[in-house]
Tab-separated table of C-alpha atoms in Angstrom:
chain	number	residue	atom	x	y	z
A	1	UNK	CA	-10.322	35.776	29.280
A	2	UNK	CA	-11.100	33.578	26.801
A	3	UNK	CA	-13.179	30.638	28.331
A	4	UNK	CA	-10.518	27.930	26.262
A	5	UNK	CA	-8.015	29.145	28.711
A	6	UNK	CA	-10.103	29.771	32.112
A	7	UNK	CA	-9.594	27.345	34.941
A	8	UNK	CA	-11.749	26.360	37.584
A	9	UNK	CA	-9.624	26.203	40.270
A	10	UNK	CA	-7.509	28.908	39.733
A	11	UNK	CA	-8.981	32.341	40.675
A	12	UNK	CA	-6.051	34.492	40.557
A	13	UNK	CA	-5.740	36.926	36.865
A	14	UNK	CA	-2.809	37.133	34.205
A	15	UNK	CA	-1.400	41.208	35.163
A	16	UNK	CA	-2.406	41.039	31.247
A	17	UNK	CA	-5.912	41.165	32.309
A	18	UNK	CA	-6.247	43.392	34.849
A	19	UNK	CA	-3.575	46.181	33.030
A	20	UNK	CA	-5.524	45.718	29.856
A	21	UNK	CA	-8.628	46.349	32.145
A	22	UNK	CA	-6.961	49.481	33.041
A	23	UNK	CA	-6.064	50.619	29.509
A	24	UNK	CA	-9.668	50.004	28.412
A	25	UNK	CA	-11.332	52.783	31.588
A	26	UNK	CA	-8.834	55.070	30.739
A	27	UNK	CA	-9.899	54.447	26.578
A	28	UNK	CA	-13.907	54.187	27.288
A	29	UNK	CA	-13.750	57.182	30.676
A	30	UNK	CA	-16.115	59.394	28.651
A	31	UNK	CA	-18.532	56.183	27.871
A	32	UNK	CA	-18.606	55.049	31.739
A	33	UNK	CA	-21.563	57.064	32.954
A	34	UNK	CA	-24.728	56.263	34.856
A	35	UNK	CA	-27.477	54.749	32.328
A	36	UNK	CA	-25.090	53.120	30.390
A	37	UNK	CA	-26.507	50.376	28.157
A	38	UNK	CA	-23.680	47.761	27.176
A	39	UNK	CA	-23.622	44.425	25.062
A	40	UNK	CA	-20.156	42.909	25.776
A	41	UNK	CA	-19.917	40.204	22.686
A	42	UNK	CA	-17.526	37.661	23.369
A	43	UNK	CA	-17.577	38.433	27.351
A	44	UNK	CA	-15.473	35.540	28.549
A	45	UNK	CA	-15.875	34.953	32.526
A	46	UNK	CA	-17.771	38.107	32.999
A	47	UNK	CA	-14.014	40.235	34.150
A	48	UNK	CA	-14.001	42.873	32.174
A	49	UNK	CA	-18.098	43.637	32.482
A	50	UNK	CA	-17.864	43.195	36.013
A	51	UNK	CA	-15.223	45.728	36.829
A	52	UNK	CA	-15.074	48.091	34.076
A	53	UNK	CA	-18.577	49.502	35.154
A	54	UNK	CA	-18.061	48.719	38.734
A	55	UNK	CA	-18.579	52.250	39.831
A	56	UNK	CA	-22.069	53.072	38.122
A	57	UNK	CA	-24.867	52.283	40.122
A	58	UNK	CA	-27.549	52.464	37.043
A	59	UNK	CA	-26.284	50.398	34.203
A	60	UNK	CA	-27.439	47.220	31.949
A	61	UNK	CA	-24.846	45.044	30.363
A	62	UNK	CA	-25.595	41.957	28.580
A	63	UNK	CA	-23.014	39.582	28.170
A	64	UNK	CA	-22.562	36.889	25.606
A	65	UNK	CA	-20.441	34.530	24.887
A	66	UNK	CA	-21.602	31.410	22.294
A	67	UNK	CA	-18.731	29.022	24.396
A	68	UNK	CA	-20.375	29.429	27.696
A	69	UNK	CA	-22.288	26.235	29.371
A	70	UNK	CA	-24.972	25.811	31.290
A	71	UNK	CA	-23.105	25.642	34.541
A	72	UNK	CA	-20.661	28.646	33.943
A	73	UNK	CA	-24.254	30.591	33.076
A	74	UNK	CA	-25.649	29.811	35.988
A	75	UNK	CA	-22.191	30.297	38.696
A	76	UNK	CA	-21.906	33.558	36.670
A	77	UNK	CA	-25.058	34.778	37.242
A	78	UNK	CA	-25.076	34.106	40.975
A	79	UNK	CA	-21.946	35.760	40.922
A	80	UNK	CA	-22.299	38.796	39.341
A	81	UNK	CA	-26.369	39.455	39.343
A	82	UNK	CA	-26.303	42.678	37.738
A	83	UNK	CA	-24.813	40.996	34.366
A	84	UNK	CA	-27.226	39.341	32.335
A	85	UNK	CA	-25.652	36.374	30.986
A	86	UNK	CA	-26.155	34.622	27.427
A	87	UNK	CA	-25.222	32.158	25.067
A	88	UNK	CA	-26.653	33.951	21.744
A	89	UNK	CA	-26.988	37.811	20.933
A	90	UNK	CA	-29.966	39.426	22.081
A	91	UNK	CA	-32.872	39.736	19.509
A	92	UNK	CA	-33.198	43.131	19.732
A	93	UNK	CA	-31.919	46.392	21.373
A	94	UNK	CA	-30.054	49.864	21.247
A	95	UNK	CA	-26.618	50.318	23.103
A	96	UNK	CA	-24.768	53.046	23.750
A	97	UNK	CA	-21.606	50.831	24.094
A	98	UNK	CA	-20.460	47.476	22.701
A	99	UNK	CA	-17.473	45.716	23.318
A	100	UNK	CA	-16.078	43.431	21.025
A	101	UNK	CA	-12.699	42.624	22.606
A	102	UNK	CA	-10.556	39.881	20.906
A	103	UNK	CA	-13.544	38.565	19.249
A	104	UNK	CA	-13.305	39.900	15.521
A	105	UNK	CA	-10.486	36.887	14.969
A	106	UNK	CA	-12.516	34.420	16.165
A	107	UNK	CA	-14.768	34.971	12.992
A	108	UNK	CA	-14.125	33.836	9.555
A	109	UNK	CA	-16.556	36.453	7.820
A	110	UNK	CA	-15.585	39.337	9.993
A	111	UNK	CA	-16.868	42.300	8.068
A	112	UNK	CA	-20.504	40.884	7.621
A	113	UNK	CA	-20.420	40.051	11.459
A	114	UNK	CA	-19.415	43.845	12.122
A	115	UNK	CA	-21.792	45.028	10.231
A	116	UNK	CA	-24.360	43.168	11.332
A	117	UNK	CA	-23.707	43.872	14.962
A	118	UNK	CA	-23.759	48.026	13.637
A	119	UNK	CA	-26.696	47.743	12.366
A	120	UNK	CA	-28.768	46.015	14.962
A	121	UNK	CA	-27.409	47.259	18.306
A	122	UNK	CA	-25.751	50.383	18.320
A	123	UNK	CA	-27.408	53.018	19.350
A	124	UNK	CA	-27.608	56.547	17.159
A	125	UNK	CA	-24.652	57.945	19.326
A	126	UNK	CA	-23.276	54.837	20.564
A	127	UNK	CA	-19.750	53.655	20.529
A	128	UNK	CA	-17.923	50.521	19.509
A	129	UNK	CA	-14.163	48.998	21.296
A	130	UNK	CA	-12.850	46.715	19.126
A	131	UNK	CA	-9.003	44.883	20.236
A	132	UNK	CA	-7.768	42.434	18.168
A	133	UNK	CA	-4.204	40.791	18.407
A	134	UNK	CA	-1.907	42.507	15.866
A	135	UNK	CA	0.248	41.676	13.533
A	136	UNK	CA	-0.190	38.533	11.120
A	137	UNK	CA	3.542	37.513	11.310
A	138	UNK	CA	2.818	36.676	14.886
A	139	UNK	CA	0.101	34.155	14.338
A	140	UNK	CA	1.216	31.054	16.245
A	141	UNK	CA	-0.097	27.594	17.395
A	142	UNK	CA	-1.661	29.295	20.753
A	143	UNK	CA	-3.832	31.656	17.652
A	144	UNK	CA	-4.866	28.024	16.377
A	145	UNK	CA	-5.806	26.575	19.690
A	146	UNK	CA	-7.948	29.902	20.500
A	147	UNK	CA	-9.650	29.817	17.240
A	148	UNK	CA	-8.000	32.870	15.715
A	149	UNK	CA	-8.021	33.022	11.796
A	150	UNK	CA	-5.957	36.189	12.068
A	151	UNK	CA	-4.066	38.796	13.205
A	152	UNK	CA	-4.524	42.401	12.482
A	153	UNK	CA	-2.259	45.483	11.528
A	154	UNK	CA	-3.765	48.828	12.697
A	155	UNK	CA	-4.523	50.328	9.483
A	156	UNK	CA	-6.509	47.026	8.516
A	157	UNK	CA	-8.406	47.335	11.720
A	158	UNK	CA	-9.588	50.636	10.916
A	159	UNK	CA	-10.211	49.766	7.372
A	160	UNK	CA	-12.415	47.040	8.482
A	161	UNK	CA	-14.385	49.494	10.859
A	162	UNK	CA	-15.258	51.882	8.433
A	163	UNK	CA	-16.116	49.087	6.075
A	164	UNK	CA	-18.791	47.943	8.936
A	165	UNK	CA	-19.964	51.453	8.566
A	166	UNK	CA	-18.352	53.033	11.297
A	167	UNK	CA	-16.115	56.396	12.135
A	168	UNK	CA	-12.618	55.882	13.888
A	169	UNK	CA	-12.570	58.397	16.384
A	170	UNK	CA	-8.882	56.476	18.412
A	171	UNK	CA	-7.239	53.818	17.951
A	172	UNK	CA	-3.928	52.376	18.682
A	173	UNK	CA	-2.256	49.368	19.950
A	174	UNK	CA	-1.318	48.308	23.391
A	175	UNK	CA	1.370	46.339	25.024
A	176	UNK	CA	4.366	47.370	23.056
A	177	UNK	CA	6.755	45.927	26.086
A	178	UNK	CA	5.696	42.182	25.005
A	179	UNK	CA	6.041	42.651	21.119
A	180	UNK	CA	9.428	41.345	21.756
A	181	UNK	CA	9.555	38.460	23.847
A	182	UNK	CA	6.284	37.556	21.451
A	183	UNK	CA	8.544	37.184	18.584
A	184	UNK	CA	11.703	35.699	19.857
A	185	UNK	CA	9.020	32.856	21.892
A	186	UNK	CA	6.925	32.267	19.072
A	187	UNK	CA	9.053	32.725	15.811
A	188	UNK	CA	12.530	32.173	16.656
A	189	UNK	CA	12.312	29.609	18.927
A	190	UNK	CA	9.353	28.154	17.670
A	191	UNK	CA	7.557	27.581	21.443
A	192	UNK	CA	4.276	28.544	20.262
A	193	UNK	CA	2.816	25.399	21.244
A	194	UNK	CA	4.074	25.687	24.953
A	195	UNK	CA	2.194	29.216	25.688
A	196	UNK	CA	1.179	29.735	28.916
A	197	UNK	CA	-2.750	31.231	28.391
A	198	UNK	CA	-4.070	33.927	31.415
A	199	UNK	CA	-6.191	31.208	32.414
A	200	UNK	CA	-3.096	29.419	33.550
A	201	UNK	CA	-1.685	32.228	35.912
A	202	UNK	CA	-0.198	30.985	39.311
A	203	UNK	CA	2.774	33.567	40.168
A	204	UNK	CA	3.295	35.017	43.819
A	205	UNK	CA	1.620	38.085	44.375
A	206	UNK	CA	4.799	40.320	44.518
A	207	UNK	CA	5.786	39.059	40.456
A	208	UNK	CA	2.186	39.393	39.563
A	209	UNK	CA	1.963	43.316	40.863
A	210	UNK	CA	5.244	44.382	39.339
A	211	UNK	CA	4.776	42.997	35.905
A	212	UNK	CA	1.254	44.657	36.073
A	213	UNK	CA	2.512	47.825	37.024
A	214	UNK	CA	5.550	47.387	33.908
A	215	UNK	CA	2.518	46.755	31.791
A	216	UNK	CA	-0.118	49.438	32.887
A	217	UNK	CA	3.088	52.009	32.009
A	218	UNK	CA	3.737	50.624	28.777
A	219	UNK	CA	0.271	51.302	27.941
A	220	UNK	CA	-0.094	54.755	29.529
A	221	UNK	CA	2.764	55.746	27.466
A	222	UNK	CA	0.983	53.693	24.257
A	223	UNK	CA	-2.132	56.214	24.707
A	224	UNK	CA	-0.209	59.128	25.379
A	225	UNK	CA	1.795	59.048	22.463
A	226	UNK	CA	-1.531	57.875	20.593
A	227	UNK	CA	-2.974	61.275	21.862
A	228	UNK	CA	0.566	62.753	20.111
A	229	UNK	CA	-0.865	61.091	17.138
A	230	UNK	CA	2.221	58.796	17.598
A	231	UNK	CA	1.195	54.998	17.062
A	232	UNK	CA	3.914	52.589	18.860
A	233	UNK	CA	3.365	48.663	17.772
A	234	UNK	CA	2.026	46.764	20.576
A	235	UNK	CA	0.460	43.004	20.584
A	236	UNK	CA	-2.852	44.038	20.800
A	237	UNK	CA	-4.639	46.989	18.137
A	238	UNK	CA	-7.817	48.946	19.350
A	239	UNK	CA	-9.885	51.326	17.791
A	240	UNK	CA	-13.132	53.542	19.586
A	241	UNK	CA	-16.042	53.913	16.971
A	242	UNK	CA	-19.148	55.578	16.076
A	243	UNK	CA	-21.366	55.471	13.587
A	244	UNK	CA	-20.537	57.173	10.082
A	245	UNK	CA	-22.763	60.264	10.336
């Protein structure tokens, strides 16, 4: 979640969230094991580091997020002690796994961030998840209000990877079901403005569970026809990298 859109006093999460958590275990399965050293850039709340390595018992993951203040560091950290929270990235250290999930649009000179972020953290045989929201035609007012300065097609996304000096080993794009209702909302209609953000999510818990479970088979079949070496659009592009040998 981005923390623009997170809200105190709501604690329940956008089936976006949770099915996209879903999509990224069954992505990163072969990078879950016990050792694990993660640096989650852009971390939000803490939901995705929190839950995606939930079942290791020997792991480090530091989180950072530039947006976070000095109250949400410290309720995070009581809440989730084996996450070590931070407001800048660390000044040193070797990962075997960093996440950069819809981060890359947040920054104007992407490539030299990428790069950057390559070359000082990841580890010899470490791997990199990038998502990014896809597709440029789609950028609306809620893309300004996050901070977004684009939107990416797939084969850009991979472009800019191996420009950052890294190998695509999969990539794809998830959430083909809401490509749709993306474009009639935000170009036809021209509602961007009116967006509800997954901070905002207050739906019973019967809507919320069967619009996860719609989404968590959209993406199943997204990765299973990625595995085909089928790519289906979907909002959101990924790609899993290593370094360029």
């Amino acid at each position: 979640m981005d923390l623009k859109e997170a809200q105190a006093d709501n604690q329940k999460r956008h089936p976006w969230e949770t099915s996209r958590l879903d999509a990224l275990h069954d992505i990163l399965c072969d990078h879950l094991t016990e050792g694990v050293r993660v640096l989650d850039i852009g971390c939000g709340d803490g939901f995705v580091a929190a839950n995606l390595f939930r079942g290791l018992r020997h792991r480090e993951v530091a989180a950072v997020d530039s947006n976070l203040t000095r109250e949400q560091l410290v309720n995070f950290t009581a809440a989730r002690s084996d996450i070590s929270f931070q407001r800048e990235l660390p000044q040193s250290g070797s990962f075997d796994l960093i996440l950069l999930l819809d981060v890359l649009e947040h920054i104007e000179d992407d490539v030299s961030f990428l790069k950057n972020v390559v070359n000082r953290y990841l580890a010899a045989k470490g791997a990199v998840m990038i998502t990014v929201p896809a597709f440029q035609a789609l950028f609306s007012g809620h893309d300004a209000f996050l901070g977004h300065y684009r939107r990416y097609s797939l084969p850009a996304l991979v472009q800019l990877a191996e420009v950052a000096g890294l190998k695509v080993r999969r990539s794809g794009y998830l959430f083909s079901s809401l490509l749709l209702p993306k474009l009639v909302l935000f170009k036809l209609l021209n509602s961007a403005d009116v967006s509800e953000g997954v901070g905002q999510w207050r739906r019973g818990a019967l809507l919320t569970s069967l619009i996860k479970l719609a989404l968590r088979l959209d993406n199943k079949l997204l990765l299973a026809a990625g595995r085909l070496g089928i790519k289906i659009p979907g909002l959101t592009g990924w790609v899993l990298c290593e370094k360029q040998g």
